[in-house]
Every structure is written in structure tokens, then in C-alpha cells.
XYZ file of C-alpha atoms in Angstrom:
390
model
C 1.984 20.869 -15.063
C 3.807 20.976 -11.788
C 5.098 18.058 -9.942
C 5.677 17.909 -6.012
C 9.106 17.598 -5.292
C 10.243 14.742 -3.573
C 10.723 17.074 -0.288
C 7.483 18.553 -0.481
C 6.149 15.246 -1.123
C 7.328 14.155 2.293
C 6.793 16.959 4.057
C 2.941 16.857 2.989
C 3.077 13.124 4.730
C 4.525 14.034 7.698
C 2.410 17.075 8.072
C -1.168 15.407 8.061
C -0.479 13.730 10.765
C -0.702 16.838 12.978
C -4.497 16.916 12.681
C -5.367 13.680 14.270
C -7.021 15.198 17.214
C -7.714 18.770 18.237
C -5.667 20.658 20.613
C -6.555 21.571 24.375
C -8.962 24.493 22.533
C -10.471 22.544 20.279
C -8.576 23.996 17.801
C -6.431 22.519 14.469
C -3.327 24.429 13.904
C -0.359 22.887 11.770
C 3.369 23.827 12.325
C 5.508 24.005 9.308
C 8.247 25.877 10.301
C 11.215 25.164 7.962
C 9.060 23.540 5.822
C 9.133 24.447 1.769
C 5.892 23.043 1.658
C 4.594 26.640 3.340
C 5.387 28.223 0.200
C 3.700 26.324 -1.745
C 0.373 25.266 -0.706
C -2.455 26.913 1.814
C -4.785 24.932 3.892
C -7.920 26.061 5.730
C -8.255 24.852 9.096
C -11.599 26.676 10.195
C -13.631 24.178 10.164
C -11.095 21.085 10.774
C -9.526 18.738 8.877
C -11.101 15.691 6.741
C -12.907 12.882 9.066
C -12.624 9.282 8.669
C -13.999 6.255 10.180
C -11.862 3.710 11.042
C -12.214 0.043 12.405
C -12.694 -3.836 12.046
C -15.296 -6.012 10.843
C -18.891 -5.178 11.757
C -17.942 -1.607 12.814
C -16.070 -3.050 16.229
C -13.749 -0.607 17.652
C -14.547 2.251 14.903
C -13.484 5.853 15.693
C -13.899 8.706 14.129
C -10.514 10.643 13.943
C -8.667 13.450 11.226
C -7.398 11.950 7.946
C -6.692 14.287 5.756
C -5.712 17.945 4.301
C -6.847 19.551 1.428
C -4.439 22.533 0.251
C -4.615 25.148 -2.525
C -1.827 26.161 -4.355
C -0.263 29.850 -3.834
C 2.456 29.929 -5.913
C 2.575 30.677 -9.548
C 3.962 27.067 -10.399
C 1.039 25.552 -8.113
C -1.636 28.233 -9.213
C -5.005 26.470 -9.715
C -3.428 23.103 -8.006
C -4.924 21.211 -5.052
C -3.385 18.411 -2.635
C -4.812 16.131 -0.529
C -3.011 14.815 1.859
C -3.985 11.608 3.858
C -2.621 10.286 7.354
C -1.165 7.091 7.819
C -2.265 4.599 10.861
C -1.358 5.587 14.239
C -3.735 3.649 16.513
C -4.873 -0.081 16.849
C -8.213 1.010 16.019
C -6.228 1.728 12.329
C -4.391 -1.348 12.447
C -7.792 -3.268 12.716
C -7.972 -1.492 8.802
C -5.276 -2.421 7.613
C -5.842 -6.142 8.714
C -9.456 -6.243 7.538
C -8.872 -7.835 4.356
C -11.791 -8.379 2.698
C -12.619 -7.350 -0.467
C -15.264 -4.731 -2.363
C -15.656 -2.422 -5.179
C -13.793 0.511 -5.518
C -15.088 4.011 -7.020
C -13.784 2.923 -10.406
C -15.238 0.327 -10.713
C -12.491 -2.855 -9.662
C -11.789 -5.210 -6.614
C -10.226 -3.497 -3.374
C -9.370 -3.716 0.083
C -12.664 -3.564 2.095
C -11.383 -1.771 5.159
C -9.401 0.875 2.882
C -12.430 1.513 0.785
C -14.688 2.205 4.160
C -12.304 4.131 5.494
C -12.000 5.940 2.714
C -15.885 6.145 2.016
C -16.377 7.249 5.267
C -13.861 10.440 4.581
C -15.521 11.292 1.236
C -18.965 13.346 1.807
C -16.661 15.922 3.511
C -14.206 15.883 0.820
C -16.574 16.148 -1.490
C -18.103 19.302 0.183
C -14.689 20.950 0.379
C -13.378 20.278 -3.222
C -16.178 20.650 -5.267
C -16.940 24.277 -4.721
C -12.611 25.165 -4.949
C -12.056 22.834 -8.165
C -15.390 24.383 -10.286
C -13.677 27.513 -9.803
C -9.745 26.838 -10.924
C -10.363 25.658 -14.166
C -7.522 22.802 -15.499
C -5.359 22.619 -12.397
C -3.718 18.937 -10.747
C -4.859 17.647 -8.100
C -2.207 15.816 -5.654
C -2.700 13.442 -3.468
C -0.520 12.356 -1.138
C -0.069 9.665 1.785
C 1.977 7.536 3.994
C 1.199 3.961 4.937
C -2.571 3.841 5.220
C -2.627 7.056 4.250
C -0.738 5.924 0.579
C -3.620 3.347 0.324
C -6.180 6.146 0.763
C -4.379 8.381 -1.366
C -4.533 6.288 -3.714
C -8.370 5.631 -3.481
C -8.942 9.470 -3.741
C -6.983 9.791 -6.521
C -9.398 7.562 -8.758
C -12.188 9.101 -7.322
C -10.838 12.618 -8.354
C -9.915 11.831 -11.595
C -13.234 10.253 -12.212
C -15.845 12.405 -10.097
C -13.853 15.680 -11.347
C -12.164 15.084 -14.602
C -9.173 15.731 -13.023
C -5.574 15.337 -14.049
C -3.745 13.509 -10.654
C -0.831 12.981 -9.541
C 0.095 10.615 -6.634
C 2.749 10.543 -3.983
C 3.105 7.721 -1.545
C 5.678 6.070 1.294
C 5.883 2.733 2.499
C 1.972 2.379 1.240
C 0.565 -0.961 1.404
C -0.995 -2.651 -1.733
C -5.065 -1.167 -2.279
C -6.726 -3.594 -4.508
C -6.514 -6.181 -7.376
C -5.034 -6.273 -10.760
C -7.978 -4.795 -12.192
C -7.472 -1.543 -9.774
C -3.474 -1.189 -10.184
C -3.966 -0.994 -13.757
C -6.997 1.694 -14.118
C -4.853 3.072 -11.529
C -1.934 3.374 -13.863
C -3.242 4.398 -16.823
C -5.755 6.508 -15.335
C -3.183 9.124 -12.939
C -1.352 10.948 -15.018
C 1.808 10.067 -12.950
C 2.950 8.056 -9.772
C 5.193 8.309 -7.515
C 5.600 4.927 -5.114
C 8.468 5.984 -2.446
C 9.355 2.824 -0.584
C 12.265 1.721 1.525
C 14.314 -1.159 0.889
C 13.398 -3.154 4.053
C 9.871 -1.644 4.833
C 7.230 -4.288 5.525
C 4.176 -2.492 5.076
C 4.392 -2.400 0.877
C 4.224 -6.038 0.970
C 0.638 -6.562 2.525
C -1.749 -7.348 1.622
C -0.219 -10.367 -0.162
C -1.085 -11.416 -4.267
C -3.112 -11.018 -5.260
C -3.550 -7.852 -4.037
C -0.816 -5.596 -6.555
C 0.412 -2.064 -6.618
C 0.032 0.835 -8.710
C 1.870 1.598 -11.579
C 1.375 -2.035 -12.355
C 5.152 -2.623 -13.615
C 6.557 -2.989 -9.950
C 8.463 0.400 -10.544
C 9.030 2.108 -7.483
C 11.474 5.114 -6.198
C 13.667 3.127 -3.580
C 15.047 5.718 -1.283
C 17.312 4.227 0.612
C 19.480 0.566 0.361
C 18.220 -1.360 3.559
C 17.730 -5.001 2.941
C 16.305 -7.479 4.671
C 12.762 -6.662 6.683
C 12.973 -3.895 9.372
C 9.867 -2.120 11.661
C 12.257 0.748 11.946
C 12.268 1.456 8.085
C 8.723 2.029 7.601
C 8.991 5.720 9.521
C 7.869 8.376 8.440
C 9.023 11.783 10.586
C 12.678 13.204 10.792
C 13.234 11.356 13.920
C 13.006 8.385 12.718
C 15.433 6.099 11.215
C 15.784 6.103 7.909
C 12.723 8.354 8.167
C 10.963 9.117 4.499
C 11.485 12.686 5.427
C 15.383 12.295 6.099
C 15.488 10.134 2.528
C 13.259 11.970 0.351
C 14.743 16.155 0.900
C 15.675 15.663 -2.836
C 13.957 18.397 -5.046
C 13.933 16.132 -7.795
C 12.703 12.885 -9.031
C 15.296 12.657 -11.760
C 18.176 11.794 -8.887
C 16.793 9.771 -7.023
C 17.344 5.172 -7.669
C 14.241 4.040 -9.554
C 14.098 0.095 -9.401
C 11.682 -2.347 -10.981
C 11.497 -6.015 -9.645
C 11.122 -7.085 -13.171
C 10.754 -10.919 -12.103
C 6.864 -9.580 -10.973
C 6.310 -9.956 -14.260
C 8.139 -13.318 -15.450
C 8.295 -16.696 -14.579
C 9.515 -17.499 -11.289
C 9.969 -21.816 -10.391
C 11.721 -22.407 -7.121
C 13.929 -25.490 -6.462
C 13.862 -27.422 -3.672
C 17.329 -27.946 -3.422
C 18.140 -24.612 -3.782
C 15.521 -23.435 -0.545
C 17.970 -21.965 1.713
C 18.689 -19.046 -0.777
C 15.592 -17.884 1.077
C 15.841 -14.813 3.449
C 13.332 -12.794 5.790
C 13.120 -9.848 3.290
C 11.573 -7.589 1.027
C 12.944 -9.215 -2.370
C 12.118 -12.541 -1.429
C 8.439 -11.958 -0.159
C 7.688 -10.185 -3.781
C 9.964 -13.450 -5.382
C 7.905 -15.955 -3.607
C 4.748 -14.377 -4.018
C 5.590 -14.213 -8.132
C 6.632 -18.228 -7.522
C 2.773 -19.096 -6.265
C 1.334 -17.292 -9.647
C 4.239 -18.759 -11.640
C 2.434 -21.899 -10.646
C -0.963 -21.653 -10.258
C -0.603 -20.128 -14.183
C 1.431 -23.547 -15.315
C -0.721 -25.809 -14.199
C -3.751 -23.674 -15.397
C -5.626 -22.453 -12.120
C -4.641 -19.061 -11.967
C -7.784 -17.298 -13.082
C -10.226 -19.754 -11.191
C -8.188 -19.121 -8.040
C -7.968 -15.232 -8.800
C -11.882 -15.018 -9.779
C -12.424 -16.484 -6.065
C -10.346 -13.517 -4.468
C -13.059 -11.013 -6.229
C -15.293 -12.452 -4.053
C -14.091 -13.696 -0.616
C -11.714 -12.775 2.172
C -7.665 -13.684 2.299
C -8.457 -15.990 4.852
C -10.814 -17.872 2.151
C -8.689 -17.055 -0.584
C -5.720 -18.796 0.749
C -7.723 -21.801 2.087
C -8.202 -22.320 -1.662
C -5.023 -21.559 -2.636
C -3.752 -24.460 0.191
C -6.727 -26.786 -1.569
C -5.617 -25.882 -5.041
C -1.860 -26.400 -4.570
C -2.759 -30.227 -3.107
C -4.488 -30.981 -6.628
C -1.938 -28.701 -8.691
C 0.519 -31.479 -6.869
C -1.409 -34.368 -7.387
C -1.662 -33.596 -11.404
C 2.420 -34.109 -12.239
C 5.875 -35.098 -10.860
C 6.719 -32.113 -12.376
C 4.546 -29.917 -10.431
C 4.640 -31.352 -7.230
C 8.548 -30.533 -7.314
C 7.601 -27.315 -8.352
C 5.151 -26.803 -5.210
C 7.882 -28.146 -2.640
C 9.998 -25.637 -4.183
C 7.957 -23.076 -3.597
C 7.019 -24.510 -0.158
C 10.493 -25.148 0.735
C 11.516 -21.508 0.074
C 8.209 -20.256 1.921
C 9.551 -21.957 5.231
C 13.289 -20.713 4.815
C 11.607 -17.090 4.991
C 9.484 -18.013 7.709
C 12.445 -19.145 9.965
C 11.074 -22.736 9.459
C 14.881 -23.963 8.469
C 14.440 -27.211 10.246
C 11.312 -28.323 9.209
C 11.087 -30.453 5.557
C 8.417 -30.649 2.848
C 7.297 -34.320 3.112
C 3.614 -33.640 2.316
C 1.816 -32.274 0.121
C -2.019 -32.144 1.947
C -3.957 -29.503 2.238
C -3.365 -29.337 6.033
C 0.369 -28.857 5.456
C 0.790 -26.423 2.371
C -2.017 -24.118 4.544
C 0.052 -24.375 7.682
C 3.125 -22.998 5.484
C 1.271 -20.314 3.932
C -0.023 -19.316 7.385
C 3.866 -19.351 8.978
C 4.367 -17.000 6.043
C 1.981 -15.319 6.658
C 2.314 -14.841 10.043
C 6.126 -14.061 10.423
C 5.607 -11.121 7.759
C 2.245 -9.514 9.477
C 4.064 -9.844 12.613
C 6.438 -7.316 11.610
C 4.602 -5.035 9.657
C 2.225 -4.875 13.223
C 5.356 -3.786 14.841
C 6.207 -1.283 12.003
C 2.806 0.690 12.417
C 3.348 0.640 16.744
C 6.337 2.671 16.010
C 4.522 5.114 14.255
């Protein structure tokens, strides 16, 4: 079975976002001059491109705007294959998505973000009408999908509704994508494509929201890291060749084999941060996924973790962390041991958040929920300022 090359990968990104509106005849035309990925895949414009609804709670500010591609394969090595190929945000109308973070259930079945999954439910009558009639009549071929920033997330929904709906073998291709659901989706998600490909940049924001316990896909924190920023940058979530890095300028590889895989295998083990040791701490990428493995280190040693997690399956982040804030004031109360291990974690959380001056002298509610929202804060700030630039 074929696999999209990194290039093509990015070049299928890039090119989606051509068909957000129609040109001054109404028309949808894509230009992929120089691009490989005309050799390799077809797409059928007559009729438009893949609608989507975007907006915030209640249906404010939704609009109805292209998402997405679907291409057939032309060449021997993509014969019988099909990619979709979803947009990323571009407006504030999609921004009001991607910070509507309440939860629902997903097409297989598990926890996900709300305003991805209506998005992305809104988008799927017409790709059902499009795909069904093409994939009943190409026998075992892959289907692709592919997406940038929100359109990773949705990517990544359409690729477990593929498999499922179709019987499909998928593959999935994404850059600077944010995280889609809960633990329960990452891992059908993992087990369930029969690869994935997670492209990020070292300092991109966007991967790291929504915060735990949302979780990517493939569920061991493996990613392809295509370039070596550090630190947090709105400049290194681009996408295009004019932007800098740009996925397109760091992904013209034609092959995965080359390019730095890295795993941030502390995801997965215990993480306890000292007080003493808080200004270690920096505004970036490694320490939002080490502090975020810190709170579950935690709320797992002093035996709230799956309480705490069976509340996000039902409520919003802004509820969720409310009883995070509540839970972390009794997880103090319980232990000298724990309450050092919460200013730890508190202590670190205000280092990242700029907060060098101020010291963890309580351990209330009120004050561990006005750290997590500083934290929260500083890093949403940013990743709003990533998506502007796109």
C-alpha cells in the first residue's frame, strides 16, 4: 500500500486551502503548478469543494465556508486510492471552533472536542455523497486523509469515520494539529488507522491545546518533528512556503525514513515537580507537555485521577478545571507529601506563565484556579496569534 510522501503530504495541506471561497465567477479552480502532488491525485471541482459549518456555542457567528478535497488516485502506485484533504482555520469565525471546548461523542464511539465534531458533522452528508459512490467501485484501495491545524483535527475525525463507515484501510497526515478528543479516542485512533503521521514543529503552539486531558493520536506521544525550534513561537505554526519555518519548506522530504522522529517518553511516566527546582520552567513546547504529565502524575498518586477524568466525559474545560482547582485543594490537604508535590507543580505552572515573582503560599481553591487560568491563558494567547497569521 502506498504512503504519501512527506512532500505530497504538505502540499495536499497547503492546497485545500485554495477552496475557501469561490472566485469572482463563482468558480473553484486549484493551482498546483510545481506541485508533485498533480501527478498523483485528481480532484473534481464541478460541483465545489466539501462544506462545513463553523462557529461557537449555540450556533453564534456560524458560516458556512469550503473544508475539504476529495482526490482520486491516477497513478499506478495511487490506483484505487482516495485523499481527503481538510483546511485548517483561517477566520475568527474558526477560531470560535477551536476554542469551543466542550465535549461529545465521536463517530467511533469515544469523548471529543464538541466544536471539531460539529464542524466536522456538518461537512459529512456531502462527503458521504461524494465517496460512497467512488470507494464501492475501487475495491481495497487507502484512503488518506490529510490536514493542517483544524484541518489535522478534522482529518483526523474523518479518518475514523472512514475506516468505520467504509471498511477502509487509512492513513493520516497532519501539521501542527491540535489534540481531537480523549484517551479513549487517541487510542481507537491508533490502533484503528493503519498508520499516522503527526508532523509538528518544535515551537508550534497549536499541538498543545486543548490541554489533558484531551491526548493525541498515536497515543505514545510519537511525532515527526520537522524542524528544531524551541521555545513557543506564532510564526512556527505556518503552513505555506512563505512562511517561516513553513510545513511546506520543512516537509519537501520524499521520505518518512529521514526525517527526526521524537517521542516525549515522560507522557507516559511519572513526572513530580520540586518546588525548589521551579525556575527550570520555560514558555515552551516541552514544558507545557511536562507540566501537563506533572498534574496526572498527581492526581494518579493521590488516587483522583479517574474521578477527575470521568468528569471531563461529561462537562466543559472550563468545568473540568474548576474541579481540577477543587481537587488539587483536597489532594493538598490529604499529606505533607502531596501538598509539596502540588506547589511543585504550581510553582513550575507560574514560571511558564511569566509569573516569576509571584510565590505559592496557598493552597485554596481560589489560588491553584487562578494559576491554572495564567497557564492557561499565556498559552491560548499565543496559539490565537498563531492561527491570525494564517
Amino acid at each position: 500500500m502506498a504512503t504519501l510522501s512527506p512532500r505530497i503530504a504538505s502540499e495536499l495541506a497547503d492546497l485545500v486551502y485554495q477552496i475557501r471561497e469561490a472566485n469572482i465567477a463563482g468558480d473553484y479552480r486549484l493551482f498546483t503548478g510545481g506541485m508533485e502532488v498533480d501527478n498523483v491525485f485528481d480532484f473534481d471541482l464541478s460541483r465545489g469543494p466539501i462544506h462545513g459549518v463553523s462557529g461557537g456555542f449555540f450556533g453564534f457567528f456560524q458560516k458556512s465556508s469550503g473544508f475539504a478535497l476529495v482526490g482520486e488516485g491516477k497513478n499506478a502506485a495511487f490506483k484505487n486510492d482516495h485523499v481527503i484533504a481538510v483546511r485548517g482555520t483561517r477566520t475568527a469565525q474558526d477560531w470560535l471552533t477551536n476554542g469551543n471546548v466542550g465535549v461529545s461523542v465521536g463517530y467511533n464511539g469515544s469523548t471529543v472536542h464538541a466544536g471539531f465534531n460539529d464542524t466536522f458533522e456538518s461537512m459529512k452528508p456531502a462527503l458521504e455523497r461524494i465517496l460512497t459512490p467512488r470507494i464501492s467501485n475501487t475495491g481495497h484501495g487507502t484512503v488518506h486523509c490529510v490536514g493542517h491545524s483544524l484541518g489535522g483535527a478534522l482529518a483526523g475525525l474523518a479518518a475514523e469515520w472512514v475506516r468505520i463507515r467504509y471498511k477502509k484501510s487509512v492513513k493520516l497526515y497532519t501539521f501542527g494539529a491540535p489534540r481531537v478528543g480523549l484517551n479513549g479516542f487517541a487510542e481507537k485512533s491508533t490502533f484503528g488507522c493503519e498508520k499516522i503521521y503527526r508532523c509538528t514543529h518544535g515551537a508550534d503552539p497549536v499541538p498543545k491545546v486543548p490541554l489533558w486531558p484531551f491526548t493525541h493520536a498515536p497515543n505514545n506521544g510519537s511525532e515527526f518533528r520537522l524542524d528544531g525550534g524551541q521555545g513557543i513561537s506564532k510564526h512556527a505554526h505556518g503552513m505555506g512556503l512563505d512562511a517561516n519555518p513553513g510545513y511546506r519548506n520543512t516537509a519537501k522530504s520524499n521520505g518518512w525514513k529521514g526525517l527526526q522522529k521524537s517521542s516525549n517518553n515522560f507522557l507516559n511516566q511519572p513526572v513530580r515537580l520540586k518546588y525548589q527546582d521551579r525556575y527550570q520552567a520555560s514558555f515552551s513546547t516541552l514544558w507545557a507537555d511536562k507540566i501537563g504529565a506533572a498534574l496526572i502524575t498527581l492526581l494518579k498518586d493521590a488516587g483522583y485521577y479517574h474521578i477527575v477524568l470521568v468528569q471531563a466525559g461529561i462537562g466543559t474545560t472550563l468545568t473540568f478545571y474548576d474541579l481540577v482547582a477543587r481537587t488539587l485543594e483536597e489532594v493538598a490537604k490529604a499529606s505533607v507529601r502531596f501538598a509539596e508535590q502540588t506547589a511543585g507543580l504550581l510553582g513550575h505552572m507560574l514560571v511558564f506563565a511569566g509569573k516569576l515573582t509571584v510565590d505559592v503560599v496557598s493552597l485554596t481553591y481560589q489560588f491553584i484556579k487562578w494559576v491554572f487560568d495564567q497557564t492557561k491563558n499565556v498559552l491560548y494567547r499565543v496559539v490565537k496569534q498563531a492561527l491570525k497569521e494564517l
